[in-house]
Coordinates of C-alpha atoms and ligand atoms in Angstrom, one line a residue:
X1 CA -10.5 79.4 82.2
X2 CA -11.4 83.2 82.3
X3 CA -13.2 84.9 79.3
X4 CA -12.7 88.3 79.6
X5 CA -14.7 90.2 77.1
X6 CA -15.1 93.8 78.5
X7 CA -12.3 95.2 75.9
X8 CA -9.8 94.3 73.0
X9 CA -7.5 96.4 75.5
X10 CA -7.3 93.1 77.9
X11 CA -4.5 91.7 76.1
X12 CA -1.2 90.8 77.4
X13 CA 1.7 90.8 75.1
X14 CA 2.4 87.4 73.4
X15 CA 5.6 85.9 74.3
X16 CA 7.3 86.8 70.2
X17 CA 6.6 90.3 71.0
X18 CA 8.2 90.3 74.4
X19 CA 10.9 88.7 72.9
X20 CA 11.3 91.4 70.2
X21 CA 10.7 93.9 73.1
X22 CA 13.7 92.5 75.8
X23 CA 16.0 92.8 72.5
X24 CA 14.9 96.0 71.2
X25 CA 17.8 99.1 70.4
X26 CA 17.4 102.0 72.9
X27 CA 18.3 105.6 73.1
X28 CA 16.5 108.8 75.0
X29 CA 13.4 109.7 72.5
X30 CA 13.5 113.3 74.5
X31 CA 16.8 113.6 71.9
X32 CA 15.4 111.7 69.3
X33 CA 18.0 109.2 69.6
X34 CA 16.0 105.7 70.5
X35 CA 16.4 103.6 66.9
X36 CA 13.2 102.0 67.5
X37 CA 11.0 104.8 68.2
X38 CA 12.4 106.5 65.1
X39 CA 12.1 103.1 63.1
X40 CA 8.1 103.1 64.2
X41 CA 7.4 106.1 63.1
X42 CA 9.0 106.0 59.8
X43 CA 7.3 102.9 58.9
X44 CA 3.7 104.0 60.3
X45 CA 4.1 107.3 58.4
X46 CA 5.3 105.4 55.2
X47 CA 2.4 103.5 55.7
X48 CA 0.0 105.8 55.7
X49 CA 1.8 107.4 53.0
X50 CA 2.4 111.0 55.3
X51 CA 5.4 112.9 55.8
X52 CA 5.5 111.9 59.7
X53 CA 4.9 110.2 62.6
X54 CA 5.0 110.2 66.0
X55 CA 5.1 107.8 69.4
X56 CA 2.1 108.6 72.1
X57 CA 2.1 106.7 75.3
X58 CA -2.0 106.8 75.1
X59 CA -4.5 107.4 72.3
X60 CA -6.0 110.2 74.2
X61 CA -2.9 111.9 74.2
X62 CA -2.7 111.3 70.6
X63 CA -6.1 113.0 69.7
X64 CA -5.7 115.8 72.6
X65 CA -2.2 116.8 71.0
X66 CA -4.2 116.5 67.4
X67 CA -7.0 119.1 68.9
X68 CA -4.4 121.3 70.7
X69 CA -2.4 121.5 67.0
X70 CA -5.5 122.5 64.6
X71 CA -6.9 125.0 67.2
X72 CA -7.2 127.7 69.4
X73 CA -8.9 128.9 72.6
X74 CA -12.4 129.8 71.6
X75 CA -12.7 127.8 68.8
X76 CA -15.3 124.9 68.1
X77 CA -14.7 121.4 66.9
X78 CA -17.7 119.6 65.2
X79 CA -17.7 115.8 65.9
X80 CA -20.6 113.2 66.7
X81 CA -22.2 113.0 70.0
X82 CA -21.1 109.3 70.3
X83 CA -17.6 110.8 69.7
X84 CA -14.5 109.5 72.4
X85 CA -12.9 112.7 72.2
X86 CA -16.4 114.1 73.6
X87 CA -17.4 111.3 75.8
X88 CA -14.5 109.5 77.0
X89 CA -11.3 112.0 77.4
X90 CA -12.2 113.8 80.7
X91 CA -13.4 116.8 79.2
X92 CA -9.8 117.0 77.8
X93 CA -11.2 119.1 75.0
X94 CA -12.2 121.9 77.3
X95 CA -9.6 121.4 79.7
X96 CA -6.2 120.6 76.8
X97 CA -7.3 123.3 74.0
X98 CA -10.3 125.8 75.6
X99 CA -12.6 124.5 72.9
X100 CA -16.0 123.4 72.3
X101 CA -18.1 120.6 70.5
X102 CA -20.5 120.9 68.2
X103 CA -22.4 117.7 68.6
X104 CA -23.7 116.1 65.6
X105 CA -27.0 113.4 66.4
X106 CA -25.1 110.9 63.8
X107 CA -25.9 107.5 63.2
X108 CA -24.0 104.8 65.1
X109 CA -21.4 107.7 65.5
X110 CA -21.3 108.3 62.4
X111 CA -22.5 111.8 60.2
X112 CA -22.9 112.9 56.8
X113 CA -21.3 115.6 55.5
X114 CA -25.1 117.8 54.9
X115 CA -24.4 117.6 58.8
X116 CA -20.9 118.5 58.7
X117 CA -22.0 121.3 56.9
X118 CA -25.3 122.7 58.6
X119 CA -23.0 122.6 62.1
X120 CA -19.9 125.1 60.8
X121 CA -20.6 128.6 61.9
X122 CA -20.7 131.4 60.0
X123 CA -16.8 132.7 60.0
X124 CA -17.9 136.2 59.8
X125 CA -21.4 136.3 62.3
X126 CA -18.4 136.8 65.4
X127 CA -21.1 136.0 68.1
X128 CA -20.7 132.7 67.6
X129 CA -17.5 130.2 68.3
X130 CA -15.2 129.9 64.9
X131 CA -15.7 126.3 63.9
X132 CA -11.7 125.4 62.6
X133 CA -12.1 121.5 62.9
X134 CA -13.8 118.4 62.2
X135 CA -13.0 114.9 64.1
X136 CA -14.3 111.8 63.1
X137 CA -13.7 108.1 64.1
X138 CA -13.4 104.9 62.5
X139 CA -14.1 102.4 63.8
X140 CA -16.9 104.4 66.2
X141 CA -16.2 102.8 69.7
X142 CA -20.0 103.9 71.0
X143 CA -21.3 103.0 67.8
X144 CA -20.4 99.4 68.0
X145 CA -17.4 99.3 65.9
X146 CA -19.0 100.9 62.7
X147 CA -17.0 101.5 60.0
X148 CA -17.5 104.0 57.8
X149 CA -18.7 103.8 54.0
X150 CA -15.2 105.7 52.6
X151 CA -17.1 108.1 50.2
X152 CA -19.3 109.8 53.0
X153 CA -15.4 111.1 54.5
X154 CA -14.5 112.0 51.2
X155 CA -17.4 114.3 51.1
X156 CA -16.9 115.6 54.1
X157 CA -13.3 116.0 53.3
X158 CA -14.7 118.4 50.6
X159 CA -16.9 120.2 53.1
X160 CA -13.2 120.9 55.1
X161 CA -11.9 121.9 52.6
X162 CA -14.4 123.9 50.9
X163 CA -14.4 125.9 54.5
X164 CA -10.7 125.6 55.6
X165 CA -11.2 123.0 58.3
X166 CA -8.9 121.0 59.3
X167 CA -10.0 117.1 59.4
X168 CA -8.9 114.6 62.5
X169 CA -9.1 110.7 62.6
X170 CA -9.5 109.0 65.5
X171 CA -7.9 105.4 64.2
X172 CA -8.2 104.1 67.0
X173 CA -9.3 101.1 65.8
X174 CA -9.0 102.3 61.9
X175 CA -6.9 98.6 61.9
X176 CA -10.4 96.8 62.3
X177 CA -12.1 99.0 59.6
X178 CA -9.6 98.5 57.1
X179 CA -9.3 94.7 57.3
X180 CA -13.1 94.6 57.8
X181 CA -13.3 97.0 54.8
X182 CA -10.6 96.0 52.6
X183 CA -9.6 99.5 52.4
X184 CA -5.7 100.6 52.7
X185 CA -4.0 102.9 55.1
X186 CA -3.0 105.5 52.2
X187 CA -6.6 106.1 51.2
X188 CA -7.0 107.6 54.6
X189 CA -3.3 109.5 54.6
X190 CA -4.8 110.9 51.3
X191 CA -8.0 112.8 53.3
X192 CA -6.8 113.4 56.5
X193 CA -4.6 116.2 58.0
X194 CA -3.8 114.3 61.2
X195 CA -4.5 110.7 62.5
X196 CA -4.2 108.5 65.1
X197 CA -3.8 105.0 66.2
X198 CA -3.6 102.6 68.8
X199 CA -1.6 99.8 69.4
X200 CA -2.8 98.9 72.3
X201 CA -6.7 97.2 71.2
X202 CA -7.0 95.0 68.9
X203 CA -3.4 94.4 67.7
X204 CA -2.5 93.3 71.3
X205 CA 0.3 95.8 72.7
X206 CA 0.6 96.7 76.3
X207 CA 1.1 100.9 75.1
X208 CA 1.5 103.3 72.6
X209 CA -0.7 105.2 69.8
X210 CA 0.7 106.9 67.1
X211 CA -0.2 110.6 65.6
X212 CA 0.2 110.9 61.9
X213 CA 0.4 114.0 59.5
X214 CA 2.5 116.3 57.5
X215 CA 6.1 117.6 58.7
X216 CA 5.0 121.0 60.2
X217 CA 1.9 119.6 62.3
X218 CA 4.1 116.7 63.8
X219 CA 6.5 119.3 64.5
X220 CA 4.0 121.1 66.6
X221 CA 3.0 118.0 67.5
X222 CA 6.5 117.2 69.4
X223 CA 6.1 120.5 71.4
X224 CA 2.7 120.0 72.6
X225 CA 3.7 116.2 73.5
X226 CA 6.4 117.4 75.2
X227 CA 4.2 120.0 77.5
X228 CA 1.5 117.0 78.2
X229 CA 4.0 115.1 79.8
X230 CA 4.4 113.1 77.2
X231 CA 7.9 113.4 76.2
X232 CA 9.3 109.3 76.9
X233 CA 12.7 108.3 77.2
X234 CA 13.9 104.7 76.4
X235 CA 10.1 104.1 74.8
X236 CA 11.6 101.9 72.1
X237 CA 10.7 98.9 74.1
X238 CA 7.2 99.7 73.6
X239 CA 7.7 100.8 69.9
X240 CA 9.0 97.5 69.3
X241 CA 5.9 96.0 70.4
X242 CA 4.2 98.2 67.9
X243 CA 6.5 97.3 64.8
X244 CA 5.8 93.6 65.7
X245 CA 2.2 94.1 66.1
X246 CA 1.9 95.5 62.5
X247 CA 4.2 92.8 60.9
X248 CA 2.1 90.1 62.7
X249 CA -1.3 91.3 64.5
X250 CA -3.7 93.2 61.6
X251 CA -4.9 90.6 58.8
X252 CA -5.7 88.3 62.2
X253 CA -8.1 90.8 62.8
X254 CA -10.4 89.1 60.8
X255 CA -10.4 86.0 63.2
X256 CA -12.0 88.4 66.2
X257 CA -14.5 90.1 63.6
X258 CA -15.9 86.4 62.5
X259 CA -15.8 85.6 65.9
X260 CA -18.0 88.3 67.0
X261 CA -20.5 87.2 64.3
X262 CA -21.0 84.1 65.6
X263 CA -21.6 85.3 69.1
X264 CA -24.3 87.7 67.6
X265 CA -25.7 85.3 65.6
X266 CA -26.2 83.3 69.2
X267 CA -27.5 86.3 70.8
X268 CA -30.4 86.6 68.3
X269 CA -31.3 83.5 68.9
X270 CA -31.6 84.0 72.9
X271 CA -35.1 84.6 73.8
X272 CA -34.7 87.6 76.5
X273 CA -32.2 89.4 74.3
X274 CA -34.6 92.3 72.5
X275 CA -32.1 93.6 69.9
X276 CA -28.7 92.9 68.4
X277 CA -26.8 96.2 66.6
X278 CA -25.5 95.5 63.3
X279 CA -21.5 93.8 63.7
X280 CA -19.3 94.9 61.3
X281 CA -16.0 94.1 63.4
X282 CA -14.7 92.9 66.9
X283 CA -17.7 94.8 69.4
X284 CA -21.4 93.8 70.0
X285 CA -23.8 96.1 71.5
X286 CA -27.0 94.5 72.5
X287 CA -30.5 95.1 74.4
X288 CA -31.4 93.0 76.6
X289 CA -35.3 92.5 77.4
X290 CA -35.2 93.4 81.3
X291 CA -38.8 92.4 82.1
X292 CA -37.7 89.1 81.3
X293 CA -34.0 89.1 82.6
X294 CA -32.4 92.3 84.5
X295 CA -29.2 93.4 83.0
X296 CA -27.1 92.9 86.3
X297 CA -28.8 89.7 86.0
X298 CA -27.2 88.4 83.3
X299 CA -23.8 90.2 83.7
X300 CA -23.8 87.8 86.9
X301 CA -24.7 84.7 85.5
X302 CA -22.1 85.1 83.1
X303 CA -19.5 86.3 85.8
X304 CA -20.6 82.6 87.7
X305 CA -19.6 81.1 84.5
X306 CA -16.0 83.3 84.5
X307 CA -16.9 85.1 81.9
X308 CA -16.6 89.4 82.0
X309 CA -19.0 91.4 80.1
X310 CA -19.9 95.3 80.4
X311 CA -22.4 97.3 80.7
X312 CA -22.9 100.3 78.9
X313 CA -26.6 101.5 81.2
X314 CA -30.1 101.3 79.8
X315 CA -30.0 97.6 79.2
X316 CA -27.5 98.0 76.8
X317 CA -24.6 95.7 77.2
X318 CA -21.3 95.1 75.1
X319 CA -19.3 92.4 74.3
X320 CA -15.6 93.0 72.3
X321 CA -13.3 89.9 71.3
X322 CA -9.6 90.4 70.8
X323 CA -6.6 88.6 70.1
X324 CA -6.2 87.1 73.4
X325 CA -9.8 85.3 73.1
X326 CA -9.3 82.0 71.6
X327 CA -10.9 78.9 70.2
X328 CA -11.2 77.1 73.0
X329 CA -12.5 80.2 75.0
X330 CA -15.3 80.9 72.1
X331 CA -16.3 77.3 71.7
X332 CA -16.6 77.9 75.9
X333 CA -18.6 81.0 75.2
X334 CA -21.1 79.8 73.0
X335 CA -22.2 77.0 74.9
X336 CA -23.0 79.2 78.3
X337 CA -24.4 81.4 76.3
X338 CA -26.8 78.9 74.6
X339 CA -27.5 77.4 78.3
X340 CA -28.2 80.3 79.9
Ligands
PLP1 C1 -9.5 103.6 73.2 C2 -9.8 104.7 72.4 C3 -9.0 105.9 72.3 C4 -7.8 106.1 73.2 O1 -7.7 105.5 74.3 P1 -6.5 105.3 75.3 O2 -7.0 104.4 76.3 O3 -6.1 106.7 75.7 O4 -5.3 104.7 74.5 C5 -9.4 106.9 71.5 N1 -10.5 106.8 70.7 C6 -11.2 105.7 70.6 C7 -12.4 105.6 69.7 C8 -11.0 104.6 71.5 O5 -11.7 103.5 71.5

């Protein structure tokens, strides 16, 4: 049995959703014509209670269209220095939309709007880049799958508003914070101009992220797909796979959040392991005490014992359960873990 642990992105398609994908209706989604593509995004923007939606192949596409839509060349985005958009999209940010980052030294990826607000430049003082957006995500992926406390955003939603920015979510694992939460998808179409999700991570889909917003920016939204490369033809298969996953893959969240719990609660006990991050959801980041045990070290032991972790550098290491990580496999997990 292999316990692979390096990312809720692992997963492999359940046999119900391949089912509902062999049997799905399709059309070319370059015309607008493939039923369940159209079906997706109605129901993710009904959701979300938006005017519209639409179908990404990647989540990076998703927040790079999202950029590209609330900017121009020159311009500066404010986000935190943990942020994916800075760390993790190939400099797509530069590259996509000729903008820069304002890097805010958050907390566990996370900033308060005081920060928000000491990083816009002055719109008049011309020397400096004109600050037109703010991106946030929730749940952070560097952070270790924080979730955000709701009324921080809606200060900083005041902040954007107060100073005509517009205000990006990076959702994509927004499904984790709201089950962990107990928050709903509308309060977050209520603050934010554009979002995204993934379909892909935690709720077990082989592709696809969706981008969420009013009428006119996913209008803009369909050109600038369209000009990535991103324009798909008969997609619906994979947007099928999404419609499942939402019917049957979010409240079951909860299962990989407990989960991870009890792995950290193992951890702490572990006598070379120096410091366990706080776990709200389905990733653990922990420190490992390398004068006692090398990182490597115990990356290998665990790979003897067919289980995958990552490493993140500096002794940090991370751990992420997911849908395809069962019983059996955690039972498995705890014990070579409490051998080791
Ligand atoms: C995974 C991820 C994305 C998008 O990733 P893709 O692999 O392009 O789908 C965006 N933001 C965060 C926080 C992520 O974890």
């Amino acid at each position: 049995m292999k316990i692979n642990l390096i990312s809720d992105t692992v997963t492999k398609p359940s046999s119900e959703m391949l089912k509902t994908m062999f049997s799905a209706k399709v059309g070319d989604d370059v015309f607008k014509e493939d039923p369940s593509i159209n079906e997706l995004e109605e129901k993710v923007a009904a959701l979300f209670g938006m005017e519209a939606a639409l179908f990404f192949p990647s989540g990076t596409m998703a927040n790079q269209t999202a950029i590209k839509l609330h900017t121009r060349p020159g311009d500066q985005l404010i986000c935190d220095k943990y942020a994916h958009i800075y760390n993790y999209e190939g400099g797509g940010v530069s590259f996509n939309s000729g903008v820069s980052c304002k890097l805010v030294d958050g907390h566990r990826g996370m900033m308060t709007a005081d920060q928000v607000e000491a990083s816009i430049n002055p719109p008049d003082f011309y020397h400096s880049p004109l600050t037109t957006l703010v991106c946030i995500e929730n749940t952070t992926n560097k952070g270790g799958g924080a979730c955000w406390n709701f009324n921080e955003l809606k200060r900083i939603k005041e902040v954007c508003t107060k100073h005509s920015l517009a205000f990006h979510l990076d959702g994509a694992r927004l499904w984790n914070a709201l089950v962990a939460k107990n928050e709903t998808p509308k309060q977050y179409g209520k603050l934010f101009d554009t979002i995204s999700v993934c379909f892909s991570k935690g709720l077990g889909c082989p592709v696809g992220s969706v981008l969420i917003g009013t009428k006119a920016h996913i209008d803009k939204a369909l050109r600038i797909r369209k000009i990535f490369g991103g324009g798909m033809r008969q997609a619906g298969y994979l947007a099928s796979a999404a419609s499942y996953a939402l019917d049957h893959n979010i409240n079951r969240l909860a299962e990989d959040h407990a989960k991870a719990k009890e792995i950290g609660s193992v951890l702490n006990s572990l006598s070379f392991i120096q410091k366990v991050e706080p776990i709200e959801t389905n990733i653990i980041i922990f420190e490992i005490n390398e004068t006692v045990l090398a990182a490597d070290e115990f990356i290998s032991k665990l790979n003897e014992n067919n289980v995958q972790i990552i490493g993140m550098g500096q002794g940090k290491l991370r751990i992420v359960t997911h849908l395809d990580y069962t019983e059996e496999m955690h039972d498995a997990f705890l014990s070579i873990l409490k051998r080791l």
